[in-house]
Short mmCIF file of C-alpha atoms and ligand atoms in Angstrom, two decimals:
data_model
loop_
_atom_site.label_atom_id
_atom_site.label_comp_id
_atom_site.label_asym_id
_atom_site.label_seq_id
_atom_site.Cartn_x
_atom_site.Cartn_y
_atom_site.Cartn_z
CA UNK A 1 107.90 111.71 60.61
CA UNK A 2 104.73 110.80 59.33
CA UNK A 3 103.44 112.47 55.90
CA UNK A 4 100.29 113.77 57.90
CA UNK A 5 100.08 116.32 55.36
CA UNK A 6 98.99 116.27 51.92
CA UNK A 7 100.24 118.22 49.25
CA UNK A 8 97.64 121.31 49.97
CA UNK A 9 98.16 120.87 53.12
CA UNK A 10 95.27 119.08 54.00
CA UNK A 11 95.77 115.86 56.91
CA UNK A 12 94.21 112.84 55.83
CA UNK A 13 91.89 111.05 58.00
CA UNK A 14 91.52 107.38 57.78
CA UNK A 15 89.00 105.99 59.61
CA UNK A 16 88.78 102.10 60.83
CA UNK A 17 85.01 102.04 62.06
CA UNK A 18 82.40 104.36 60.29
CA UNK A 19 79.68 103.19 62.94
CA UNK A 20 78.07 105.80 65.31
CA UNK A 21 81.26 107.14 66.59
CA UNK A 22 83.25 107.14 63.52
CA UNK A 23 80.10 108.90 61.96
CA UNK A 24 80.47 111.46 64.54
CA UNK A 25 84.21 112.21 63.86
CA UNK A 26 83.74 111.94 60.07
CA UNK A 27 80.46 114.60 60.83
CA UNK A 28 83.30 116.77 63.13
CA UNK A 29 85.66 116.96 60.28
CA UNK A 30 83.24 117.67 57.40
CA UNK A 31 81.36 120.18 59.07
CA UNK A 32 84.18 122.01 61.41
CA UNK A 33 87.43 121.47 59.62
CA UNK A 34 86.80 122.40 56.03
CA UNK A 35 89.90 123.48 53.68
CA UNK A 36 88.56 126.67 53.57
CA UNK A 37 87.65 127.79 56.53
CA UNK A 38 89.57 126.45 59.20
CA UNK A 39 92.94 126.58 60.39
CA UNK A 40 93.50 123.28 60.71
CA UNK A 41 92.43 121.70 57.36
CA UNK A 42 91.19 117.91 57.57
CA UNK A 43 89.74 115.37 55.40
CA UNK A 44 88.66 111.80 55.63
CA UNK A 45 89.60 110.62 52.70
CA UNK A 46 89.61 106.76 53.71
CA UNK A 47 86.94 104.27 56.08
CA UNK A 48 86.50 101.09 56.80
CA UNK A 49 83.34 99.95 56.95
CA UNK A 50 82.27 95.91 57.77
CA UNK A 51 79.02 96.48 55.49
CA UNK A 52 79.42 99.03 52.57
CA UNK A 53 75.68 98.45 51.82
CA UNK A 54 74.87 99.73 55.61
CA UNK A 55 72.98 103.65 56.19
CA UNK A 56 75.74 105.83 57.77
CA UNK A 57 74.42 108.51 60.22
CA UNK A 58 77.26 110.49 58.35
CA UNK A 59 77.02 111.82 54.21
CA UNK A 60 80.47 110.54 53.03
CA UNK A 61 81.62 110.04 49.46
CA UNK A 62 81.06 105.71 49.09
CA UNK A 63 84.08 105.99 47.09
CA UNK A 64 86.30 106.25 49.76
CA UNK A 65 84.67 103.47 51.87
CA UNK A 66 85.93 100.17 51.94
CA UNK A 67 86.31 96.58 53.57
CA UNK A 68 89.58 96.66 53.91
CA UNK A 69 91.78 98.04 56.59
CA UNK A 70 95.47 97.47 55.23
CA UNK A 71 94.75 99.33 52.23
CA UNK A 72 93.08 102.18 54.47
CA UNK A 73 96.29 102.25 56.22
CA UNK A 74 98.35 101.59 53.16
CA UNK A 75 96.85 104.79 51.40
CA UNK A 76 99.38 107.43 50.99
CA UNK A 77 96.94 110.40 51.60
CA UNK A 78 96.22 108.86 55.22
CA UNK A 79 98.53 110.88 57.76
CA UNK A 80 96.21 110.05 60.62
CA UNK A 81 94.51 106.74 61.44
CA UNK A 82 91.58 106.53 63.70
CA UNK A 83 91.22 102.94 65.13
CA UNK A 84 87.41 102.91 66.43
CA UNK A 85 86.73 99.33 66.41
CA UNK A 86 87.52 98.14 69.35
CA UNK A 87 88.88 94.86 71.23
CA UNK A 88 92.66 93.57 71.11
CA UNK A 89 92.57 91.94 67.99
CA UNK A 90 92.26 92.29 64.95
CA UNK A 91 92.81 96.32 66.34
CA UNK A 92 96.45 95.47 67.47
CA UNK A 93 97.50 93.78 64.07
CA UNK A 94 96.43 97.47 62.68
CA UNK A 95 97.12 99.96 64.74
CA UNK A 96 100.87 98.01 64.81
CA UNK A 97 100.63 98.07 60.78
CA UNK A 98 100.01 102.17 61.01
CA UNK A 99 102.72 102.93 63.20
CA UNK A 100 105.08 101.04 61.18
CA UNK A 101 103.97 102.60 58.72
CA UNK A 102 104.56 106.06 59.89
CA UNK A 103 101.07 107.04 60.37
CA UNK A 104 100.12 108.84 63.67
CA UNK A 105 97.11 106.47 65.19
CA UNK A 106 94.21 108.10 67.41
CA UNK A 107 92.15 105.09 68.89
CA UNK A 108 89.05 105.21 71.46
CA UNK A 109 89.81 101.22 72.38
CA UNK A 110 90.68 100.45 76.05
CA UNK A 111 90.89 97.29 75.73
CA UNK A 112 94.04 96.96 73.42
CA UNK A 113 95.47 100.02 75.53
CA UNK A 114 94.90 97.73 78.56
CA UNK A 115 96.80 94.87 77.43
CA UNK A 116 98.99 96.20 75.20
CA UNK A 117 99.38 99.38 75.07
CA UNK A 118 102.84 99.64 76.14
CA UNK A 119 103.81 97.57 73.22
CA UNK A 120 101.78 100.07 71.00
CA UNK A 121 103.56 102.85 72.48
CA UNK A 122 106.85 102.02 72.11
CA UNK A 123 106.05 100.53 68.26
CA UNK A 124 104.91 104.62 67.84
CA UNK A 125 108.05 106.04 69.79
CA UNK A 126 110.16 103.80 67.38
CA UNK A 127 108.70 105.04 64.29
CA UNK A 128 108.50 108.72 65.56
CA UNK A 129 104.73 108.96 65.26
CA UNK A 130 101.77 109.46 67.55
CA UNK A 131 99.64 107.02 69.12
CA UNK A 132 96.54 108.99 71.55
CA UNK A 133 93.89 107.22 72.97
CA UNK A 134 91.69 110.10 74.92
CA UNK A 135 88.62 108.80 73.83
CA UNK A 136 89.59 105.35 75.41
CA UNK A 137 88.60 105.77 79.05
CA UNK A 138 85.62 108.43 80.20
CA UNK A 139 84.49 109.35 76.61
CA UNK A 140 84.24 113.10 76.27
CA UNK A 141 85.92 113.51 80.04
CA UNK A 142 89.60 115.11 79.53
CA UNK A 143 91.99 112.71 81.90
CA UNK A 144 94.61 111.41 80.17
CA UNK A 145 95.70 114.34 79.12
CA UNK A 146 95.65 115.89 82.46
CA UNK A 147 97.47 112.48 83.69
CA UNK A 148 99.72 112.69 81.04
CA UNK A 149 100.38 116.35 81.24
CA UNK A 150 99.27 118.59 83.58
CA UNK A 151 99.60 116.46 86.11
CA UNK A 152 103.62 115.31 85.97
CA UNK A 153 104.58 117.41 88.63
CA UNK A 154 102.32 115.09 91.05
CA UNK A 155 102.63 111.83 92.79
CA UNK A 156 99.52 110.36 92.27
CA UNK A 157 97.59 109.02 95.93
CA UNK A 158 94.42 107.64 93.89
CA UNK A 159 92.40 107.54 90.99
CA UNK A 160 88.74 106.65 92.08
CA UNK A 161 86.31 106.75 89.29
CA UNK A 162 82.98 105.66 87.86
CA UNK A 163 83.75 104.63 84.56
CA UNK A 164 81.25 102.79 83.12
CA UNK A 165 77.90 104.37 82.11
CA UNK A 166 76.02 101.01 81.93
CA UNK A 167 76.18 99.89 85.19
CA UNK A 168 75.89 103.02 86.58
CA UNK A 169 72.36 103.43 84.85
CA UNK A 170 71.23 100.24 85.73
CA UNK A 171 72.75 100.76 90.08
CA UNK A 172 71.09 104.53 89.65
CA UNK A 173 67.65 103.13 88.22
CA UNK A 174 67.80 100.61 91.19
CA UNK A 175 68.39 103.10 93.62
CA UNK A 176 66.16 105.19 92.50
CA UNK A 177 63.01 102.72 91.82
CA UNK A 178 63.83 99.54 94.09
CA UNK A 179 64.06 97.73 90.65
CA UNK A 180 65.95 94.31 90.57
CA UNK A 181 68.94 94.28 88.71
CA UNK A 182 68.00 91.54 86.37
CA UNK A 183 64.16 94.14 85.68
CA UNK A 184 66.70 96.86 84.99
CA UNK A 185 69.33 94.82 82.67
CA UNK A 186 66.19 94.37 80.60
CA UNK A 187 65.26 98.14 80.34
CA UNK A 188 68.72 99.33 79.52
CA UNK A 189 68.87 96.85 76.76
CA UNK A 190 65.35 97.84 75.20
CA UNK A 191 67.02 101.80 75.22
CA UNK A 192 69.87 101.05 73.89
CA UNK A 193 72.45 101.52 77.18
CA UNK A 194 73.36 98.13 77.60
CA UNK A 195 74.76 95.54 74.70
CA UNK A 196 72.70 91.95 74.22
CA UNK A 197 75.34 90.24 75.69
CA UNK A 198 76.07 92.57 79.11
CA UNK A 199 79.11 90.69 80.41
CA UNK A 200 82.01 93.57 79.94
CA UNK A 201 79.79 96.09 81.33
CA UNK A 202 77.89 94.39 84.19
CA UNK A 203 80.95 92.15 84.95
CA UNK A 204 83.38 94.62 85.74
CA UNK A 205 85.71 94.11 82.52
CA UNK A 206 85.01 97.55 80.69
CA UNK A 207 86.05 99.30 84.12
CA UNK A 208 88.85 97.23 84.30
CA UNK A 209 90.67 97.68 81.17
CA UNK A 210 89.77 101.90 81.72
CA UNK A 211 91.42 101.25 85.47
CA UNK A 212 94.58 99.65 83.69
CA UNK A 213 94.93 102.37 81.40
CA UNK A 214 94.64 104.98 83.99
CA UNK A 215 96.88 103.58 86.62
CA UNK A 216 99.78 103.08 84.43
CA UNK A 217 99.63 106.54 83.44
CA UNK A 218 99.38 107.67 87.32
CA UNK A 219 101.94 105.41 88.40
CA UNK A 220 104.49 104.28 85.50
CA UNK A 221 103.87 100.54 86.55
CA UNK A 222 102.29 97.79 84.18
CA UNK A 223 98.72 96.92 85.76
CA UNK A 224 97.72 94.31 83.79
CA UNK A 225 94.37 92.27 83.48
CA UNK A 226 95.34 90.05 86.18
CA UNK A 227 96.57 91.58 88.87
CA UNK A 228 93.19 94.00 88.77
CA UNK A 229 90.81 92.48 91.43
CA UNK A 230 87.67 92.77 89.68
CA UNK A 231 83.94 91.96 90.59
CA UNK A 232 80.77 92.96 88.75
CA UNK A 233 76.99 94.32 89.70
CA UNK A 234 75.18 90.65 89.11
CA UNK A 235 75.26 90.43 93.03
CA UNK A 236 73.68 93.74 93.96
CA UNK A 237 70.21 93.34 94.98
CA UNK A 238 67.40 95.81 95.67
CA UNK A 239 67.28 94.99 99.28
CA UNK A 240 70.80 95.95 99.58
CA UNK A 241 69.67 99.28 98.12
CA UNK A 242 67.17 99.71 100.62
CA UNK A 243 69.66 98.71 103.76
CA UNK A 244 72.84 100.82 102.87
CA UNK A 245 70.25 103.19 102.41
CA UNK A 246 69.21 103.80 105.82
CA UNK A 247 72.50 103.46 106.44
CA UNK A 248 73.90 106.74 104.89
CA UNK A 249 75.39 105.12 102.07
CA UNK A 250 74.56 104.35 98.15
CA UNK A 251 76.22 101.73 95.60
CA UNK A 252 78.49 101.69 92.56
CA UNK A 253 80.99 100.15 90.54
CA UNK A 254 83.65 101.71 91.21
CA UNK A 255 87.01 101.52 89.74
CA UNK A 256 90.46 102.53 92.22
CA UNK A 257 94.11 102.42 91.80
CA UNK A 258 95.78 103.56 94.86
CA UNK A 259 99.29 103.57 95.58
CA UNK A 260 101.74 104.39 98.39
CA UNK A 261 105.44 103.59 99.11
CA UNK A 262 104.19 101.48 102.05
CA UNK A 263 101.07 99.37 100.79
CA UNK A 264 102.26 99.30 97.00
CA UNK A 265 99.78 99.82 93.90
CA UNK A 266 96.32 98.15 94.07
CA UNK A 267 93.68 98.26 91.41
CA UNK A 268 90.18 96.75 92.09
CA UNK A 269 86.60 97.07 90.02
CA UNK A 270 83.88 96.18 92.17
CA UNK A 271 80.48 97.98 93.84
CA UNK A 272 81.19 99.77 97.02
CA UNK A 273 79.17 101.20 99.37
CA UNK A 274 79.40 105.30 99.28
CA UNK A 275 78.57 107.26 101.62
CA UNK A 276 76.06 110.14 100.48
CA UNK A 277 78.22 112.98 102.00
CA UNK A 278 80.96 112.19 99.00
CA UNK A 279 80.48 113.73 95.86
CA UNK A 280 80.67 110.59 93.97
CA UNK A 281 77.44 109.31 95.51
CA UNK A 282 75.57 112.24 92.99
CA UNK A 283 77.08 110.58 89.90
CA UNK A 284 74.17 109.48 88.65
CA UNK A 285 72.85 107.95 85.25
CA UNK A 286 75.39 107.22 82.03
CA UNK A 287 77.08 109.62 83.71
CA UNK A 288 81.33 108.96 84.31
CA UNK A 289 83.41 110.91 86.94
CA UNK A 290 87.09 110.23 87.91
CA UNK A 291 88.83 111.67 90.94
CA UNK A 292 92.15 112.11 90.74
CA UNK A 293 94.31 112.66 94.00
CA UNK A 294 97.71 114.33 93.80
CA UNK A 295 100.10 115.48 96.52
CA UNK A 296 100.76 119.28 95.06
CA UNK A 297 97.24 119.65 93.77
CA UNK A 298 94.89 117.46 96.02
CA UNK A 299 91.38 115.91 95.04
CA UNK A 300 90.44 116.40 91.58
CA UNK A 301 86.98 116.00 89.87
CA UNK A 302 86.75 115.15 86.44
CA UNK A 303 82.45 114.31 85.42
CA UNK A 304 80.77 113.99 82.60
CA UNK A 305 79.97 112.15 79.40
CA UNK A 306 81.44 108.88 79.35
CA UNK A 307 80.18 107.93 76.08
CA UNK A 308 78.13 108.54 72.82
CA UNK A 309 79.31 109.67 69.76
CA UNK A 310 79.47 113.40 70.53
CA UNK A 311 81.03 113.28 73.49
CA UNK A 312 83.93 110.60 72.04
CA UNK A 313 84.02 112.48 69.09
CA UNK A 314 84.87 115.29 70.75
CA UNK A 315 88.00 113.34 72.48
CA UNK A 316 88.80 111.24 68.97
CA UNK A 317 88.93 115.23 67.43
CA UNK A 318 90.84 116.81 70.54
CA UNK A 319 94.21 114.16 69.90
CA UNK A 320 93.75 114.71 65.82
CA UNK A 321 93.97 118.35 66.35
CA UNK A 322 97.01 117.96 68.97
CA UNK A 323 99.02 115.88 66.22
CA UNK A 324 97.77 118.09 63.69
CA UNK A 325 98.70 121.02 65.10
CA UNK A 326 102.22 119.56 66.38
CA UNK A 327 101.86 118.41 69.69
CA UNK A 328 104.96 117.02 71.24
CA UNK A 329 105.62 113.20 72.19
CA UNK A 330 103.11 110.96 73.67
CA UNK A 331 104.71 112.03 77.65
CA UNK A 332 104.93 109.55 80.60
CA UNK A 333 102.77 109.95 82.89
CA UNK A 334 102.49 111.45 86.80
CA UNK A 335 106.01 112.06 88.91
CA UNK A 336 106.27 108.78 90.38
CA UNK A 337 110.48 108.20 91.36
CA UNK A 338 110.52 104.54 91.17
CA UNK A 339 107.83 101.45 90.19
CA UNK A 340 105.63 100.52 93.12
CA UNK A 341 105.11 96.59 94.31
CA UNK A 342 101.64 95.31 93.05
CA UNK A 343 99.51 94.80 96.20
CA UNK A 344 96.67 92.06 96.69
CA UNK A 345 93.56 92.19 97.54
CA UNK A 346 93.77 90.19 100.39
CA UNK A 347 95.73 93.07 102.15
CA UNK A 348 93.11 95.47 101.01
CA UNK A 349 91.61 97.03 104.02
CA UNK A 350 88.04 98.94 104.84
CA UNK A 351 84.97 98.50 106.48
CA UNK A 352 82.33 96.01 105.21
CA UNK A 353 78.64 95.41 104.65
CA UNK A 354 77.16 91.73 105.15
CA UNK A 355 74.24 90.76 104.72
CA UNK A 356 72.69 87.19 106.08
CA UNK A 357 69.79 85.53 105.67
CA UNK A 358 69.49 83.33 109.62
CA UNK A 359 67.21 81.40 111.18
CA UNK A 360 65.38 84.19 113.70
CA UNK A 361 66.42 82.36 116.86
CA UNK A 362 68.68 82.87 120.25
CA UNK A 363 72.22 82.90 119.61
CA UNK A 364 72.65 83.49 116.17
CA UNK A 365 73.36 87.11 116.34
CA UNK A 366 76.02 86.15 119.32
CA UNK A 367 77.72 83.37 116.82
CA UNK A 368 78.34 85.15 113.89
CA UNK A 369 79.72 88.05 116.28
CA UNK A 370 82.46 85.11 117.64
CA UNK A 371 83.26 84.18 113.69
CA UNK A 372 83.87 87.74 113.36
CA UNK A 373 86.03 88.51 116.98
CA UNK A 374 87.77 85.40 115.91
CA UNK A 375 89.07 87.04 112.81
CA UNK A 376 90.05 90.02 114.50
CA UNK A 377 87.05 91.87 112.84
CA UNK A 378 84.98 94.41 114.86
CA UNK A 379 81.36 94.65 114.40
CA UNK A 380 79.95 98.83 114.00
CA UNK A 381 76.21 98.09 113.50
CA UNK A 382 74.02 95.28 112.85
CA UNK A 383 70.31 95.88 111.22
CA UNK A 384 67.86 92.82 111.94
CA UNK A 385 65.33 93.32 108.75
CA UNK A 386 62.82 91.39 107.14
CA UNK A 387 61.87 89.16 109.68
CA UNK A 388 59.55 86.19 107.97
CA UNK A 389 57.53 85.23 110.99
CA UNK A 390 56.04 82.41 109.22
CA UNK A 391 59.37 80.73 108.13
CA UNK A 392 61.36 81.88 111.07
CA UNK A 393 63.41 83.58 108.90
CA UNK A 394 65.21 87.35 109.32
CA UNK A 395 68.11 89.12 107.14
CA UNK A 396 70.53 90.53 109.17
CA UNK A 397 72.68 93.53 107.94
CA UNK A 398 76.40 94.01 109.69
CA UNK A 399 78.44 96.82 109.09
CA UNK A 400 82.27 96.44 110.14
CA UNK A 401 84.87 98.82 111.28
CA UNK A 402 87.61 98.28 109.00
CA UNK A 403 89.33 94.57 108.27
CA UNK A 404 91.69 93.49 106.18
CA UNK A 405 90.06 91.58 103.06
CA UNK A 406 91.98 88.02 103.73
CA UNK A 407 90.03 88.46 107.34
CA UNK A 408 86.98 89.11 106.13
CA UNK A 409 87.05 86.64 103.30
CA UNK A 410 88.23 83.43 106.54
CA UNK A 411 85.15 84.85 108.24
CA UNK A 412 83.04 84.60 105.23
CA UNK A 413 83.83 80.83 105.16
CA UNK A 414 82.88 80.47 108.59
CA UNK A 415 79.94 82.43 108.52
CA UNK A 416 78.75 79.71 106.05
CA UNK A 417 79.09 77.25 108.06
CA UNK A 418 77.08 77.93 111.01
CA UNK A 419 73.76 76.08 111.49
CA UNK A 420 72.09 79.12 111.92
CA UNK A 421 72.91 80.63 108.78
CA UNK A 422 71.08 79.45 105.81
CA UNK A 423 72.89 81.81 103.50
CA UNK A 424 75.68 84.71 103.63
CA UNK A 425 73.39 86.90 100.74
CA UNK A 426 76.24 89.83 100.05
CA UNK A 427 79.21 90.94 101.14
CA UNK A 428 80.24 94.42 99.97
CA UNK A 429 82.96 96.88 100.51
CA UNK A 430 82.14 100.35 101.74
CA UNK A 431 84.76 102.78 100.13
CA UNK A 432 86.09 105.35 102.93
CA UNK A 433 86.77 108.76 102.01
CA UNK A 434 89.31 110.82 104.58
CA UNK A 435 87.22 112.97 106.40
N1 HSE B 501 80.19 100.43 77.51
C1 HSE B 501 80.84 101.58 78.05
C2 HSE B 501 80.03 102.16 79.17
C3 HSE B 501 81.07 102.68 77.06
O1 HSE B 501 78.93 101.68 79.47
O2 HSE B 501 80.48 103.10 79.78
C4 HSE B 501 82.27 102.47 76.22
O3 HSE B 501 83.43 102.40 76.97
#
């Protein structure tokens, strides 16, 4: 068992990352978890900092702050690390190092949970210590827990979420103002919402690594990196906005794992058309929500912060005071009897929104209807918008009823191909809710 107690009783916090969310925790501790006054009696009495010289948002002793990690880790009053630096590497090397060491590890990084936190996990059930990772998907949202906990008596149908505040900022802003995604991108990076280089947000990867971490808790079943269809936001235009619109529908990155004995366990990051009746068409902003569907307890809504300081904090805090205060083993996860298959994308099935930019001439609308017939994929509505008198020019919107994806995707090669067709603009999935 780890010495997560000092002599006075006092748990050691070592911290590996004193930027704005290590600040935050460090703040937490100082200011709620005194010796004196509370009953569980913390102290940071280690960080790790890349740039001692650096302003902290956080008044901490400079004695205790350092460059170097292994002797954070190494320090015999550290009972609990807290890995905040994020990515797999160097963060694996440490967090490995800690457990080994017979420290208990809290960590906010879903990317080294993603690919390899089952190796983490069973490094901390060999060493009898504590590896939670709350803070890694949703921020200040509670849902591992509840996967890991409340939730065992379920078998999990889906996880749907929004979990990445970036993109959904940038899709809300574009909703909301017709703004082009690139005029948005910009915006979010002046404030602060979106990094200088975008590509794990807008790109999908963020969501997928949360996805990952999720669906192996739902469904006991290693999801890794690449079996998680993924597509980012690049794609979404302003126009396509405007049409799903009038439509019924909005757009966001959405991240699903869904499961079932007869289609198997697919995961998939990419923007879907939702339909403004469903509640996750109102998550709006930097805001994160995951729905979580379970055959006892039914649809679940978890929403809120899915990151800042505070709100991580407030996650990085809840799993320190769980070890602190004795919580039992890391648990397993939702009541799934056996492993499901992984599914592909390909078998993936739902309705679809196309949109073409075709010459505005007879027979164009009746030829990519035939692509479509031909693969076995029946049109719902079609929208002619934007006609361009002057270039002959019109974009045409179809919505399907729902196709299989490999169907869709030997259309969407056809489609290409006609004369007609100068260019197949967007091709998006709409995500269909039971009614
Ligand atoms: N970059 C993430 C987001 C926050 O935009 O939601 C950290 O996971």
């Amino acid at each position: 068992m780890a010495a997560a107690r000092t002599d006075n009783q006092v748990t050691g916090i070592g911290l590996l990352g004193l930027g704005i969310v290590g600040s935050a925790v460090a703040r937490a501790v100082i200011e709620r978890h005194r010796t004196e006054d509370s009953s569980a009696s913390l102290k940071v009495v280690a960080a790790v900092v890349r740039n001692t010289s650096r302003p902290r948002a956080v008044d901490i002793d400079s004695s205790i702050v350092s460059t170097d990690p292994k002797s954070v880790i190494a320090n015999p009053e550290v009972g609990i690390v807290v890995e905040l630096m994020g990515g797999e590497e160097p963060a694996f090397d440490y967090i490995t190092t800690a457990l080994k060491a017979g420290k208990h590890v809290v960590t906010a990084n879903k990317e080294v949970m993603c690919k390899r936190g089952s190796e983490l996990l069973a490094t901390a059930a060999e060493n009898n210590v504590k590896l939670f990772y709350e803070a890694s998907v949703g921020g200040g949202i509670p849902i591992i827990g509840p996967l890991m906990n409340d939730l065992t008596a379920n078998r999990i149908q889906s996880v749907r979420a929004i979990i990445n505040g970036t993109t959904n900022f940038i899709l809300t802003k574009m909703a909301n103002e017709g703004a082009d995604f690139n005029d948005v991108l910009s915006e979010a990076q002046e404030l602060g919402y979106a990094e200088s280089d975008p590509s794990a947000d807008v790109d999908g990867y963020d969501a997928l690594y949360k996805i990952s971490v999720l669906a192996r808790l739902a469904y006991h079943t290693e999801v890794p990196v690449d079996v998680i269809y993924r597509e980012g936001i690049r794609e979404v235009h302003a126009k396509d906005f405007r049409y799903a619109k009038e439509l019924g529908f909005t757009i966001k990155l959405l991240a699903v794992a869904q499961a079932s004995n007869e289609t198997g366990l697919l995961a998939r990051v990419h923007p879907a058309l939702i339909s403004f009746d469903v509640p996750m068409a109102s998550v709006n902003g930097v805001l994160n929500a995951v729905e979580v569907e379970g055959d006892m307890v039914g649809p679940l809504w978890f929403q809120g912060p899915g990151a800042g300081p505070e709100p991580t904090a407030s996650a990085v805090m809840g799993d320190v005071l769980r070890i602190v205060k004795g919580a039992p083993s890391n648990g397993s996860g939702t009541a799934t009897t056996q492993p499901f298959e992984i599914a592909s994308m390909s078998d993936h099935f739902c309705q679809y929104y196309i949109r073409i930019t075709v010459s505005d001439q007879a027979g164009v609308l009746a030829n990519v209807a035939r692509v479509l017939g031909d693969a076995d994929i029946s049109i719902n509505s079609v929208l002619q918008k934007d006609t361009d008198i002057e270039n002959g020019h019109a974009d045409l919107v179809i919505m399907t009823h729902p196709a299989r994806e490999a169907n869709m995707q030997k259309a969407v090669s056809s489609i290409n191909e006609l004369d007609s067709v100068l260019r197949l603009d967007n091709l998006l999935r709409v995500e269909n809710y039971a009614e």
